[in-house]
PDB file of C-alpha atoms in Angstrom:
ATOM      1  CA  UNK A  18     141.836 109.405 150.135  1.00 62.00           C
ATOM      2  CA  UNK A  19     142.551 105.351 151.245  1.00 69.00           C
ATOM      3  CA  UNK A  20     141.683 103.476 147.588  1.00 93.00           C
ATOM      4  CA  UNK A  21     142.414 100.998 145.036  1.00 96.00           C
ATOM      5  CA  UNK A  22     143.891 101.982 142.219  1.00 96.00           C
ATOM      6  CA  UNK A  23     144.359 100.005 138.437  1.00 97.00           C
ATOM      7  CA  UNK A  24     146.348 101.126 135.759  1.00 91.00           C
ATOM      8  CA  UNK A  25     145.994 101.606 132.912  1.00 92.00           C
ATOM      9  CA  UNK A  26     142.716 102.457 132.510  1.00 93.00           C
ATOM     10  CA  UNK A  27     142.657 101.190 128.726  1.00 95.00           C
ATOM     11  CA  UNK A  28     145.003  98.515 127.232  1.00 93.00           C
ATOM     12  CA  UNK A  29     146.049  97.341 123.597  1.00 93.00           C
ATOM     13  CA  UNK A  30     147.916  94.217 122.936  1.00 90.00           C
ATOM     14  CA  UNK A  31     148.981  92.250 119.844  1.00 90.00           C
ATOM     15  CA  UNK A  32     148.692  88.800 120.314  1.00 88.00           C
ATOM     16  CA  UNK A  33     151.288  87.028 121.729  1.00 88.00           C
ATOM     17  CA  UNK A  34     152.506  89.544 123.902  1.00 91.00           C
ATOM     18  CA  UNK A  35     152.483  89.427 127.497  1.00 93.00           C
ATOM     19  CA  UNK A  36     151.041  92.392 129.450  1.00 94.00           C
ATOM     20  CA  UNK A  37     151.182  93.412 133.039  1.00 95.00           C
ATOM     21  CA  UNK A  38     148.153  95.224 134.725  1.00 96.00           C
ATOM     22  CA  UNK A  39     149.303  96.995 138.235  1.00 96.00           C
ATOM     23  CA  UNK A  40     147.288  96.973 141.097  1.00 97.00           C
ATOM     24  CA  UNK A  41     147.593  99.000 144.259  1.00 97.00           C
ATOM     25  CA  UNK A  42     146.169  99.430 146.683  1.00 97.00           C
ATOM     26  CA  UNK A  43     146.658 101.950 150.375  1.00 95.00           C
ATOM     27  CA  UNK A  44     143.904 100.249 152.643  1.00 94.00           C
ATOM     28  CA  UNK A  45     146.343  98.016 154.614  1.00 93.00           C
ATOM     29  CA  UNK A  46     144.372  95.042 154.005  1.00 93.00           C
ATOM     30  CA  UNK A  47     145.618  91.666 153.385  1.00 92.00           C
ATOM     31  CA  UNK A  48     143.728  89.514 150.425  1.00 93.00           C
ATOM     32  CA  UNK A  49     143.834  90.589 147.219  1.00 96.00           C
ATOM     33  CA  UNK A  50     141.741  89.508 143.960  1.00 96.00           C
ATOM     34  CA  UNK A  51     141.572  89.792 140.376  1.00 97.00           C
ATOM     35  CA  UNK A  52     138.701  89.123 138.328  1.00 97.00           C
ATOM     36  CA  UNK A  53     137.926  88.940 134.720  1.00 96.00           C
ATOM     37  CA  UNK A  54     134.456  90.040 133.732  1.00 95.00           C
ATOM     38  CA  UNK A  55     133.051  89.612 129.604  1.00 92.00           C
ATOM     39  CA  UNK A  56     130.296  90.967 128.319  1.00 84.00           C
ATOM     40  CA  UNK A  57     127.094  89.795 129.944  1.00 77.00           C
ATOM     41  CA  UNK A  58     128.984  87.565 132.000  1.00 82.00           C
ATOM     42  CA  UNK A  59     129.567  87.399 135.634  1.00 86.00           C
ATOM     43  CA  UNK A  60     133.006  87.702 137.271  1.00 92.00           C
ATOM     44  CA  UNK A  61     135.209  84.994 137.564  1.00 93.00           C
ATOM     45  CA  UNK A  62     138.573  84.720 140.091  1.00 94.00           C
ATOM     46  CA  UNK A  63     141.524  84.416 138.409  1.00 96.00           C
ATOM     47  CA  UNK A  64     144.196  84.575 141.560  1.00 96.00           C
ATOM     48  CA  UNK A  65     143.855  85.706 144.826  1.00 94.00           C
ATOM     49  CA  UNK A  66     146.631  86.140 147.469  1.00 94.00           C
ATOM     50  CA  UNK A  67     145.885  86.285 151.409  1.00 91.00           C
ATOM     51  CA  UNK A  68     148.830  87.549 152.290  1.00 91.00           C
ATOM     52  CA  UNK A  69     152.487  88.722 151.070  1.00 94.00           C
ATOM     53  CA  UNK A  70     154.819  85.926 148.925  1.00 95.00           C
ATOM     54  CA  UNK A  71     151.651  83.582 149.242  1.00 94.00           C
ATOM     55  CA  UNK A  72     148.660  83.317 145.676  1.00 95.00           C
ATOM     56  CA  UNK A  73     146.334  80.301 144.615  1.00 94.00           C
ATOM     57  CA  UNK A  74     144.923  79.952 141.389  1.00 95.00           C
ATOM     58  CA  UNK A  75     141.365  80.546 141.504  1.00 93.00           C
ATOM     59  CA  UNK A  76     138.638  79.353 138.754  1.00 91.00           C
ATOM     60  CA  UNK A  77     140.241  80.422 135.293  1.00 95.00           C
ATOM     61  CA  UNK A  78     144.196  80.562 136.243  1.00 96.00           C
ATOM     62  CA  UNK A  79     145.023  79.294 132.772  1.00 96.00           C
ATOM     63  CA  UNK A  80     147.414  81.681 130.689  1.00 96.00           C
ATOM     64  CA  UNK A  81     147.845  83.915 134.185  1.00 97.00           C
ATOM     65  CA  UNK A  82     150.417  84.714 136.843  1.00 97.00           C
ATOM     66  CA  UNK A  83     150.597  87.286 139.620  1.00 98.00           C
ATOM     67  CA  UNK A  84     153.115  88.265 142.449  1.00 97.00           C
ATOM     68  CA  UNK A  85     152.685  89.429 145.901  1.00 97.00           C
ATOM     69  CA  UNK A  86     155.956  90.928 146.848  1.00 97.00           C
ATOM     70  CA  UNK A  87     154.053  93.680 148.889  1.00 96.00           C
ATOM     71  CA  UNK A  88     151.274  94.135 150.732  1.00 96.00           C
ATOM     72  CA  UNK A  89     149.915  97.225 148.752  1.00 97.00           C
ATOM     73  CA  UNK A  90     150.513  95.376 145.512  1.00 97.00           C
ATOM     74  CA  UNK A  91     149.311  92.235 143.149  1.00 98.00           C
ATOM     75  CA  UNK A  92     150.418  92.994 139.844  1.00 98.00           C
ATOM     76  CA  UNK A  93     148.400  90.756 137.305  1.00 97.00           C
ATOM     77  CA  UNK A  94     150.049  89.357 133.593  1.00 97.00           C
ATOM     78  CA  UNK A  95     148.128  88.368 131.178  1.00 95.00           C
ATOM     79  CA  UNK A  96     150.311  85.886 129.009  1.00 93.00           C
ATOM     80  CA  UNK A  97     150.433  84.534 125.178  1.00 88.00           C
ATOM     81  CA  UNK A  98     148.803  81.420 126.273  1.00 86.00           C
ATOM     82  CA  UNK A  99     145.940  83.245 127.691  1.00 87.00           C
ATOM     83  CA  UNK A 100     143.165  82.452 124.169  1.00 87.00           C
ATOM     84  CA  UNK A 101     140.803  85.079 125.079  1.00 90.00           C
ATOM     85  CA  UNK A 102     142.328  87.416 126.809  1.00 93.00           C
ATOM     86  CA  UNK A 103     139.770  91.206 125.578  1.00 94.00           C
ATOM     87  CA  UNK A 104     137.794  91.428 129.018  1.00 95.00           C
ATOM     88  CA  UNK A 105     137.114  93.789 131.886  1.00 97.00           C
ATOM     89  CA  UNK A 106     139.607  93.064 134.035  1.00 98.00           C
ATOM     90  CA  UNK A 107     139.128  93.562 138.161  1.00 97.00           C
ATOM     91  CA  UNK A 108     141.213  94.055 141.153  1.00 98.00           C
ATOM     92  CA  UNK A 109     139.620  93.531 144.792  1.00 96.00           C
ATOM     93  CA  UNK A 110     141.382  93.572 148.060  1.00 95.00           C
ATOM     94  CA  UNK A 111     139.561  92.887 151.984  1.00 92.00           C
ATOM     95  CA  UNK A 112     139.953  93.439 155.231  1.00 85.00           C
ATOM     96  CA  UNK A 113     138.620  90.664 157.001  1.00 78.00           C
ATOM     97  CA  UNK A 114     137.389  87.923 154.051  1.00 73.00           C
ATOM     98  CA  UNK A 115     133.701  89.425 153.954  1.00 78.00           C
ATOM     99  CA  UNK A 116     133.196  92.678 151.808  1.00 86.00           C
ATOM    100  CA  UNK A 117     135.513  93.275 148.953  1.00 91.00           C
ATOM    101  CA  UNK A 118     136.444  96.361 147.528  1.00 94.00           C
ATOM    102  CA  UNK A 119     137.303  96.898 144.345  1.00 96.00           C
ATOM    103  CA  UNK A 120     139.617  99.008 141.862  1.00 97.00           C
ATOM    104  CA  UNK A 121     137.914 100.609 138.961  1.00 97.00           C
ATOM    105  CA  UNK A 122     139.099  98.150 136.547  1.00 97.00           C
ATOM    106  CA  UNK A 123     141.213  98.036 133.167  1.00 97.00           C
ATOM    107  CA  UNK A 124     140.047  96.921 129.192  1.00 96.00           C
ATOM    108  CA  UNK A 125     142.422  94.973 128.056  1.00 95.00           C
ATOM    109  CA  UNK A 126     141.973  94.155 124.306  1.00 94.00           C
ATOM    110  CA  UNK A 127     143.687  92.149 121.672  1.00 91.00           C
ATOM    111  CA  UNK A 128     144.347  93.295 118.659  1.00 86.00           C
TER     112      UNK A 128
ATOM    113  CA  UNK B  16     123.463  73.353 140.007  1.00 55.00           C
ATOM    114  CA  UNK B  17     125.035  76.761 139.797  1.00 62.00           C
ATOM    115  CA  UNK B  18     126.441  78.287 142.945  1.00 87.00           C
ATOM    116  CA  UNK B  19     124.833  81.474 143.135  1.00 92.00           C
ATOM    117  CA  UNK B  20     121.753  81.774 140.871  1.00 93.00           C
ATOM    118  CA  UNK B  21     119.646  85.461 140.377  1.00 93.00           C
ATOM    119  CA  UNK B  22     116.870  86.776 138.542  1.00 87.00           C
ATOM    120  CA  UNK B  23     118.085  86.887 135.053  1.00 78.00           C
ATOM    121  CA  UNK B  24     115.735  90.020 134.101  1.00 87.00           C
ATOM    122  CA  UNK B  25     116.235  92.766 132.861  1.00 93.00           C
ATOM    123  CA  UNK B  26     113.374  94.581 134.660  1.00 95.00           C
ATOM    124  CA  UNK B  27     112.403  97.706 133.340  1.00 97.00           C
ATOM    125  CA  UNK B  28     110.075  99.741 135.554  1.00 97.00           C
ATOM    126  CA  UNK B  29     108.659 103.380 136.016  1.00 98.00           C
ATOM    127  CA  UNK B  30     109.862 105.908 138.553  1.00 98.00           C
ATOM    128  CA  UNK B  31     108.768 105.326 141.793  1.00 98.00           C
ATOM    129  CA  UNK B  32     107.827 101.277 141.281  1.00 98.00           C
ATOM    130  CA  UNK B  33     109.325  98.762 144.118  1.00 98.00           C
ATOM    131  CA  UNK B  34     110.929  95.999 142.954  1.00 97.00           C
ATOM    132  CA  UNK B  35     112.507  92.928 144.037  1.00 96.00           C
ATOM    133  CA  UNK B  36     115.164  91.069 142.932  1.00 95.00           C
ATOM    134  CA  UNK B  37     115.372  87.410 144.070  1.00 94.00           C
ATOM    135  CA  UNK B  38     118.377  84.941 144.191  1.00 94.00           C
ATOM    136  CA  UNK B  39     119.220  81.999 145.595  1.00 94.00           C
ATOM    137  CA  UNK B  40     122.405  80.142 146.706  1.00 92.00           C
ATOM    138  CA  UNK B  41     123.273  76.498 147.023  1.00 89.00           C
ATOM    139  CA  UNK B  42     125.923  76.057 149.932  1.00 78.00           C
ATOM    140  CA  UNK B  43     123.459  76.199 153.178  1.00 75.00           C
ATOM    141  CA  UNK B  44     127.412  76.557 154.384  1.00 77.00           C
ATOM    142  CA  UNK B  45     127.140  80.410 153.566  1.00 72.00           C
ATOM    143  CA  UNK B  46     129.137  82.573 156.022  1.00 78.00           C
ATOM    144  CA  UNK B  47     128.027  85.672 154.364  1.00 88.00           C
ATOM    145  CA  UNK B  48     125.578  87.996 152.274  1.00 92.00           C
ATOM    146  CA  UNK B  49     125.858  90.786 149.872  1.00 94.00           C
ATOM    147  CA  UNK B  50     124.335  92.958 147.235  1.00 96.00           C
ATOM    148  CA  UNK B  51     126.704  94.558 145.019  1.00 97.00           C
ATOM    149  CA  UNK B  52     125.864  97.665 142.567  1.00 97.00           C
ATOM    150  CA  UNK B  53     127.664  97.805 138.828  1.00 96.00           C
ATOM    151  CA  UNK B  54     127.164 100.535 137.033  1.00 95.00           C
ATOM    152  CA  UNK B  55     127.695  99.885 132.891  1.00 92.00           C
ATOM    153  CA  UNK B  56     131.665  99.490 132.517  1.00 90.00           C
ATOM    154  CA  UNK B  57     132.440 100.348 136.065  1.00 94.00           C
ATOM    155  CA  UNK B  58     133.152  98.008 138.720  1.00 96.00           C
ATOM    156  CA  UNK B  59     131.003  96.395 141.307  1.00 96.00           C
ATOM    157  CA  UNK B  60     130.487  98.735 144.637  1.00 96.00           C
ATOM    158  CA  UNK B  61     129.190  97.209 147.935  1.00 95.00           C
ATOM    159  CA  UNK B  62     125.590  98.451 147.921  1.00 96.00           C
ATOM    160  CA  UNK B  63     124.905  96.479 151.491  1.00 94.00           C
ATOM    161  CA  UNK B  64     125.406  93.438 153.554  1.00 91.00           C
ATOM    162  CA  UNK B  65     122.746  91.332 154.196  1.00 92.00           C
ATOM    163  CA  UNK B  66     122.251  90.281 157.937  1.00 85.00           C
ATOM    164  CA  UNK B  67     120.317  87.505 159.364  1.00 85.00           C
ATOM    165  CA  UNK B  68     117.898  89.433 160.925  1.00 84.00           C
ATOM    166  CA  UNK B  69     117.083  91.634 157.591  1.00 86.00           C
ATOM    167  CA  UNK B  70     118.241  95.170 156.987  1.00 92.00           C
ATOM    168  CA  UNK B  71     116.935  98.591 155.508  1.00 93.00           C
ATOM    169  CA  UNK B  72     119.164 101.114 154.142  1.00 94.00           C
ATOM    170  CA  UNK B  73     116.442 104.186 153.024  1.00 96.00           C
ATOM    171  CA  UNK B  74     114.729 102.857 149.825  1.00 97.00           C
ATOM    172  CA  UNK B  75     116.496  99.279 150.563  1.00 97.00           C
ATOM    173  CA  UNK B  76     115.676  96.111 152.298  1.00 97.00           C
ATOM    174  CA  UNK B  77     117.668  93.508 151.995  1.00 96.00           C
ATOM    175  CA  UNK B  78     116.285  89.904 153.663  1.00 95.00           C
ATOM    176  CA  UNK B  79     118.050  86.537 154.654  1.00 93.00           C
ATOM    177  CA  UNK B  80     115.969  83.462 153.939  1.00 91.00           C
ATOM    178  CA  UNK B  81     118.495  80.777 155.393  1.00 89.00           C
ATOM    179  CA  UNK B  82     116.068  77.532 155.437  1.00 89.00           C
ATOM    180  CA  UNK B  83     115.027  78.458 151.815  1.00 90.00           C
ATOM    181  CA  UNK B  84     118.502  79.582 150.821  1.00 91.00           C
ATOM    182  CA  UNK B  85     117.250  82.938 149.531  1.00 91.00           C
ATOM    183  CA  UNK B  86     118.594  86.331 149.507  1.00 94.00           C
ATOM    184  CA  UNK B  87     116.300  89.286 148.115  1.00 96.00           C
ATOM    185  CA  UNK B  88     116.773  92.774 147.523  1.00 97.00           C
ATOM    186  CA  UNK B  89     113.677  95.157 147.537  1.00 97.00           C
ATOM    187  CA  UNK B  90     113.866  98.949 145.988  1.00 98.00           C
ATOM    188  CA  UNK B  91     111.642 101.124 147.144  1.00 98.00           C
ATOM    189  CA  UNK B  92     110.135 104.512 145.068  1.00 98.00           C
ATOM    190  CA  UNK B  93     113.170 104.074 142.263  1.00 98.00           C
ATOM    191  CA  UNK B  94     115.052 106.562 141.314  1.00 98.00           C
ATOM    192  CA  UNK B  95     116.796 106.904 137.881  1.00 98.00           C
ATOM    193  CA  UNK B  96     119.746 106.732 139.378  1.00 97.00           C
ATOM    194  CA  UNK B  97     119.235 103.477 140.540  1.00 98.00           C
ATOM    195  CA  UNK B  98     119.313 102.209 136.967  1.00 98.00           C
ATOM    196  CA  UNK B  99     122.417  99.879 137.345  1.00 97.00           C
ATOM    197  CA  UNK B 100     123.242  95.706 137.392  1.00 95.00           C
ATOM    198  CA  UNK B 101     122.608  94.528 140.610  1.00 97.00           C
ATOM    199  CA  UNK B 102     124.614  91.093 141.891  1.00 96.00           C
ATOM    200  CA  UNK B 103     124.103  89.085 144.841  1.00 95.00           C
ATOM    201  CA  UNK B 104     127.503  87.625 146.305  1.00 93.00           C
ATOM    202  CA  UNK B 105     128.042  84.815 148.959  1.00 91.00           C
ATOM    203  CA  UNK B 106     130.521  83.980 150.877  1.00 86.00           C
ATOM    204  CA  UNK B 107     130.638  80.275 151.400  1.00 79.00           C
ATOM    205  CA  UNK B 108     132.274  78.842 154.937  1.00 71.00           C
ATOM    206  CA  UNK B 109     135.380  77.188 154.151  1.00 67.00           C
ATOM    207  CA  UNK B 110     135.878  78.825 150.807  1.00 66.00           C
ATOM    208  CA  UNK B 111     139.404  80.756 151.986  1.00 65.00           C
ATOM    209  CA  UNK B 112     138.306  84.391 152.172  1.00 73.00           C
ATOM    210  CA  UNK B 113     136.694  83.757 147.963  1.00 82.00           C
ATOM    211  CA  UNK B 114     133.409  85.163 147.166  1.00 87.00           C
ATOM    212  CA  UNK B 115     131.009  83.584 145.169  1.00 89.00           C
ATOM    213  CA  UNK B 116     129.011  85.838 142.445  1.00 91.00           C
ATOM    214  CA  UNK B 117     125.975  85.265 140.915  1.00 93.00           C
ATOM    215  CA  UNK B 118     125.515  87.309 136.841  1.00 92.00           C
ATOM    216  CA  UNK B 119     124.064  89.938 137.998  1.00 93.00           C
ATOM    217  CA  UNK B 120     120.125  91.373 136.938  1.00 94.00           C
ATOM    218  CA  UNK B 121     119.804  94.465 134.943  1.00 95.00           C
ATOM    219  CA  UNK B 122     117.547  97.067 136.156  1.00 97.00           C
ATOM    220  CA  UNK B 123     116.533 100.554 134.214  1.00 97.00           C
ATOM    221  CA  UNK B 124     113.927 102.872 136.037  1.00 98.00           C
ATOM    222  CA  UNK B 125     112.479 105.074 133.025  1.00 97.00           C
ATOM    223  CA  UNK B 126     111.070 108.504 133.309  1.00 95.00           C
TER     224      UNK B 126
END
């Protein structure tokens, strides 16, 4: 089955630690995205990548980093510089820049 | 003015009711439009794209009014399973493959 996978589903981290969230897709989509969602809030764009080895900052990139070494993979690192990292993180991809398809998300909690 | 604004909700309706959601967008140079559905603690899923001529998918009807910069979603004969948050999403022309999400409207269908 084609789709987007994210792991882990739940993640706990101590303050001051970096953590990397995985996102993999086998849809052969060129563009991939990372969003953050807080309770009762809309989705906010963190980073996106239209092609391999290239990515752009979204609206709230501070405290995050990404890489795009393979078409299928777009990992997100939440660094210790991110002041309020507890949130629901969603990865998405698109073939043609129109409809985006989402992975199941990772819930990050900072203890 | 926010780029994509939706009815704040929440909407509570009985089974069988007809409910309509409205959405306005700020940029007249918008390219494509979507309604997504998000269940509690899950990822958003594409419900339907919105075409200029309007389109229907079973009990769901989407309308677009470019002159008024307005999108609507009508749900007829509501089911309990329609309970979710509905997200209005716009792809602005020149936005470089980025989508802009509204904050969503929560619908609860009651027995």
